């Protein structure tokens, strides 16, 4: 299993600013992912955080808006840049260990942009 | 990715069994069937997964149709703590996709005392 800590758990930010969300895992993991969950909606994958290289973004998400770092096998950050109220969502970190084993999720970061 | 179809919502009474259906008619031979659930204000948590055979664990059972075009998650005795959104997800074996999940809208399960 893997225990994931996300910081901050919630934040209220001014439009035009940026917020960096941290994801710390208690063990080395192969794959790390970032998801967004808009109010009342399901989860949407933002990107795969690749250790030592640029993240792989899903359609509709770009690096300039959601820069991601993954300096090692236990840590990743997601930055939400130049925020607008439409960015108000829950952002979740997830990790995977192997083919068709279970994925683990953090508790999420609830972001409100005003 | 193959798509899954689930009812938007279901209701159950406490201590009764719950059968949550999922249709995945375009499933491929290498797709595993995963179930996750999301309790209120929490991240999703793994429930169970399988390929062809029925599966049991401490949380639930997964019944997979012989043609694999549908599956059913079975909660044997629902409790109030089982109230959550349940997601049925197909995940292709191999490659770099493990842990990468495509979520549908899921089924909102309400459990009545």
Short mmCIF file of C-alpha atoms in Angstrom, two decimals:
data_model
loop_
_atom_site.label_atom_id
_atom_site.label_comp_id
_atom_site.label_asym_id
_atom_site.label_seq_id
_atom_site.Cartn_x
_atom_site.Cartn_y
_atom_site.Cartn_z
CA UNK A 1 0.00 0.00 0.00
CA UNK A 2 0.96 3.65 -0.21
CA UNK A 3 0.06 6.56 2.03
CA UNK A 4 -0.19 9.89 0.25
CA UNK A 5 -0.02 13.28 1.89
CA UNK A 6 -1.19 16.33 0.01
CA UNK A 7 -0.55 19.89 1.05
CA UNK A 8 -2.37 22.17 1.42
CA UNK A 9 -5.67 20.41 2.10
CA UNK A 10 -7.54 23.53 1.06
CA UNK A 11 -6.86 27.10 0.07
CA UNK A 12 -8.64 30.24 -1.04
CA UNK A 13 -6.66 32.20 -3.60
CA UNK A 14 -6.98 35.46 -5.47
CA UNK A 15 -7.44 35.34 -9.22
CA UNK A 16 -4.25 35.87 -11.16
CA UNK A 17 -2.06 34.19 -8.54
CA UNK A 18 -0.53 30.70 -8.54
CA UNK A 19 -0.72 27.85 -6.07
CA UNK A 20 1.64 24.92 -5.76
CA UNK A 21 0.25 21.66 -4.40
CA UNK A 22 2.59 19.08 -2.93
CA UNK A 23 2.19 15.31 -3.00
CA UNK A 24 4.38 13.18 -0.76
CA UNK A 25 4.28 9.37 -0.79
CA UNK A 26 5.58 7.18 2.01
CA UNK A 27 7.32 4.79 -0.39
CA UNK A 28 8.92 4.87 -3.82
CA UNK A 29 6.33 4.53 -6.55
CA UNK A 30 6.54 3.99 -10.25
CA UNK A 31 3.73 6.19 -11.50
CA UNK A 32 2.29 9.44 -10.15
CA UNK A 33 -0.73 11.20 -11.56
CA UNK A 34 -2.62 14.44 -11.02
CA UNK A 35 -6.41 14.68 -11.35
CA UNK A 36 -8.92 17.49 -11.19
CA UNK A 37 -12.45 17.14 -9.85
CA UNK A 38 -14.66 20.09 -10.64
CA UNK A 39 -17.67 20.74 -8.39
CA UNK A 40 -20.23 17.96 -8.69
CA UNK A 41 -18.21 16.20 -11.37
CA UNK A 42 -16.09 13.11 -11.75
CA UNK A 43 -12.30 13.04 -11.83
CA UNK A 44 -10.37 14.09 -14.92
CA UNK A 45 -6.75 13.19 -15.42
CA UNK A 46 -4.51 16.23 -15.85
CA UNK A 47 -1.15 14.59 -16.40
CA UNK A 48 1.29 11.83 -15.56
CA UNK A 49 4.22 13.09 -13.51
CA UNK A 50 7.39 11.51 -14.87
CA UNK A 51 10.42 11.23 -12.64
CA UNK A 52 13.31 13.21 -14.07
CA UNK A 53 11.52 14.35 -17.21
CA UNK A 54 8.65 16.51 -18.39
CA UNK A 55 5.14 15.48 -17.42
CA UNK A 56 2.79 13.94 -19.97
CA UNK A 57 -0.36 16.03 -20.27
CA UNK A 58 -3.82 14.90 -21.28
CA UNK A 59 -5.82 16.65 -23.95
CA UNK A 60 -7.03 20.02 -22.76
CA UNK A 61 -4.27 20.54 -20.21
CA UNK A 62 -1.03 22.41 -20.89
CA UNK A 63 2.26 22.81 -19.10
CA UNK A 64 2.06 26.59 -18.91
CA UNK A 65 -1.15 26.38 -16.90
CA UNK A 66 -0.33 23.26 -14.84
CA UNK A 67 3.44 22.91 -14.48
CA UNK A 68 4.39 19.68 -12.74
CA UNK A 69 7.60 18.59 -11.12
CA UNK A 70 8.71 15.16 -9.97
CA UNK A 71 12.25 15.30 -8.65
CA UNK A 72 12.25 11.78 -7.18
CA UNK A 73 10.14 8.65 -6.75
CA UNK A 74 8.25 9.88 -3.67
CA UNK A 75 7.40 13.51 -4.37
CA UNK A 76 5.61 15.65 -6.95
CA UNK A 77 4.17 19.13 -7.20
CA UNK A 78 1.38 20.57 -9.31
CA UNK A 79 1.15 24.32 -9.81
CA UNK A 80 -2.07 25.96 -10.88
CA UNK A 81 -0.93 29.15 -12.61
CA UNK A 82 -2.66 32.46 -13.22
CA UNK A 83 -5.78 31.21 -11.52
CA UNK A 84 -9.33 32.14 -12.41
CA UNK A 85 -12.58 31.16 -10.67
CA UNK A 86 -12.96 28.35 -13.23
CA UNK A 87 -9.94 26.68 -11.61
CA UNK A 88 -11.90 26.18 -8.41
CA UNK A 89 -11.79 22.39 -8.00
CA UNK A 90 -10.38 19.57 -5.97
CA UNK A 91 -6.95 18.51 -7.16
CA UNK A 92 -5.89 14.96 -6.35
CA UNK A 93 -2.60 13.14 -6.48
CA UNK A 94 -2.57 9.43 -7.27
CA UNK A 95 0.08 6.74 -7.44
CA UNK A 96 0.31 3.39 -9.18
CA UNK A 97 2.77 0.61 -8.54
CA UNK A 98 2.33 -1.99 -11.21
CA UNK A 99 0.19 -3.41 -13.94
CA UNK A 100 -3.36 -3.64 -12.76
CA UNK A 101 -2.68 -3.25 -9.12
CA UNK A 102 -4.67 -0.78 -7.13
CA UNK A 103 -4.08 2.95 -7.39
CA UNK A 104 -3.91 5.08 -4.27
CA UNK A 105 -5.22 8.61 -3.93
CA UNK A 106 -4.47 11.51 -1.68
CA UNK A 107 -7.25 13.28 0.16
CA UNK A 108 -7.16 16.11 -2.33
CA UNK A 109 -6.62 19.85 -2.24
CA UNK A 110 -9.79 21.91 -2.34
CA UNK A 111 -9.01 25.12 -4.20
CA UNK A 112 -11.32 28.12 -4.30
CA UNK A 113 -10.39 31.05 -6.51
CA UNK A 114 -12.04 34.38 -5.75
CA UNK B 1 -10.29 3.57 -23.92
CA UNK B 2 -13.39 1.39 -23.75
CA UNK B 3 -16.35 3.07 -22.09
CA UNK B 4 -18.42 1.96 -19.12
CA UNK B 5 -22.07 2.73 -18.42
CA UNK B 6 -23.49 2.85 -14.91
CA UNK B 7 -26.81 3.96 -13.45
CA UNK B 8 -26.64 7.49 -12.08
CA UNK B 9 -27.93 6.49 -8.67
CA UNK B 10 -29.12 3.58 -6.57
CA UNK B 11 -30.61 3.23 -3.13
CA UNK B 12 -30.40 0.51 -0.55
CA UNK B 13 -31.37 -0.19 3.01
CA UNK B 14 -28.83 -0.86 5.68
CA UNK B 15 -27.77 -4.49 6.08
CA UNK B 16 -29.25 -5.49 2.73
CA UNK B 17 -27.16 -6.63 -0.25
CA UNK B 18 -26.46 -4.13 -3.02
CA UNK B 19 -25.81 -5.03 -6.64
CA UNK B 20 -24.19 -2.23 -8.64
CA UNK B 21 -24.21 -2.93 -12.39
CA UNK B 22 -21.75 -1.81 -15.03
CA UNK B 23 -21.95 -2.28 -18.79
CA UNK B 24 -18.77 -2.34 -20.86
CA UNK B 25 -19.78 -3.78 -24.19
CA UNK B 26 -16.61 -2.62 -26.00
CA UNK B 27 -14.21 -4.17 -23.51
CA UNK B 28 -11.07 -5.66 -25.04
CA UNK B 29 -9.42 -8.92 -24.08
CA UNK B 30 -6.69 -7.20 -22.07
CA UNK B 31 -8.92 -4.81 -20.14
CA UNK B 32 -9.21 -5.35 -16.43
CA UNK B 33 -12.42 -4.27 -14.67
CA UNK B 34 -11.73 -2.07 -11.66
CA UNK B 35 -14.09 -0.63 -9.07
CA UNK B 36 -13.29 2.38 -6.95
CA UNK B 37 -15.46 4.34 -4.61
CA UNK B 38 -15.31 7.90 -3.37
CA UNK B 39 -16.68 8.65 0.05
CA UNK B 40 -17.78 12.24 0.73
CA UNK B 41 -14.87 14.67 0.93
CA UNK B 42 -12.28 11.95 0.31
CA UNK B 43 -10.16 10.74 -2.56
CA UNK B 44 -11.22 7.57 -4.38
CA UNK B 45 -10.34 4.25 -2.82
CA UNK B 46 -9.85 0.89 -4.48
CA UNK B 47 -12.59 -1.67 -4.00
CA UNK B 48 -11.85 -4.64 -6.24
CA UNK B 49 -10.72 -5.65 -9.72
CA UNK B 50 -10.84 -8.68 -11.99
CA UNK B 51 -10.26 -9.93 -15.50
CA UNK B 52 -12.51 -12.91 -16.23
CA UNK B 53 -13.29 -14.82 -13.06
CA UNK B 54 -15.45 -13.65 -10.20
CA UNK B 55 -13.45 -12.10 -7.38
CA UNK B 56 -14.02 -11.72 -3.67
CA UNK B 57 -12.27 -9.63 -1.06
CA UNK B 58 -13.08 -8.26 2.36
CA UNK B 59 -14.94 -5.29 0.93
CA UNK B 60 -17.00 -6.74 -1.89
CA UNK B 61 -17.47 -9.31 -4.63
CA UNK B 62 -17.14 -8.77 -8.35
CA UNK B 63 -19.27 -10.85 -10.68
CA UNK B 64 -18.14 -10.74 -14.32
CA UNK B 65 -20.40 -11.89 -17.12
CA UNK B 66 -19.15 -14.75 -19.23
CA UNK B 67 -18.84 -12.51 -22.31
CA UNK B 68 -17.23 -9.82 -20.11
CA UNK B 69 -19.56 -7.16 -21.47
CA UNK B 70 -20.96 -6.43 -18.06
CA UNK B 71 -20.08 -6.80 -14.41
CA UNK B 72 -21.71 -6.34 -11.04
CA UNK B 73 -20.20 -5.10 -7.82
CA UNK B 74 -21.84 -6.78 -4.86
CA UNK B 75 -21.82 -5.34 -1.37
CA UNK B 76 -23.10 -8.20 0.75
CA UNK B 77 -24.45 -6.12 3.62
CA UNK B 78 -24.64 -2.40 3.06
CA UNK B 79 -23.78 -0.09 5.90
CA UNK B 80 -24.20 3.66 6.17
CA UNK B 81 -20.46 3.96 5.59
CA UNK B 82 -20.89 2.43 2.14
CA UNK B 83 -22.73 5.52 0.92
CA UNK B 84 -20.44 6.81 -1.82
CA UNK B 85 -19.97 7.26 -5.54
CA UNK B 86 -18.93 3.94 -7.10
CA UNK B 87 -16.87 4.00 -10.27
CA UNK B 88 -16.49 1.10 -12.70
CA UNK B 89 -13.29 1.59 -14.72
CA UNK B 90 -11.54 -0.40 -17.44
CA UNK B 91 -7.77 -0.48 -17.29
CA UNK B 92 -5.65 -1.99 -20.04
CA UNK B 93 -2.95 -4.40 -18.97
CA UNK B 94 0.69 -3.69 -19.67
CA UNK B 95 2.56 -0.65 -20.86
CA UNK B 96 2.75 2.45 -18.73
CA UNK B 97 -0.97 2.73 -18.06
CA UNK B 98 -1.10 1.10 -14.68
CA UNK B 99 -2.60 3.37 -12.10
CA UNK B 100 -3.84 5.71 -14.83
CA UNK B 101 -7.61 5.70 -14.62
CA UNK B 102 -10.39 7.15 -16.75
CA UNK B 103 -13.36 7.93 -14.51
CA UNK B 104 -16.94 8.01 -15.72
CA UNK B 105 -19.76 9.61 -13.78
CA UNK B 106 -20.22 6.63 -11.48
CA UNK B 107 -23.21 5.53 -9.43
CA UNK B 108 -24.25 7.46 -6.36
CA UNK B 109 -25.23 4.90 -3.72
CA UNK B 110 -27.53 6.05 -0.95
CA UNK B 111 -27.96 3.76 2.05
CA UNK B 112 -31.00 4.24 4.24
CA UNK B 113 -30.95 3.34 7.94
#
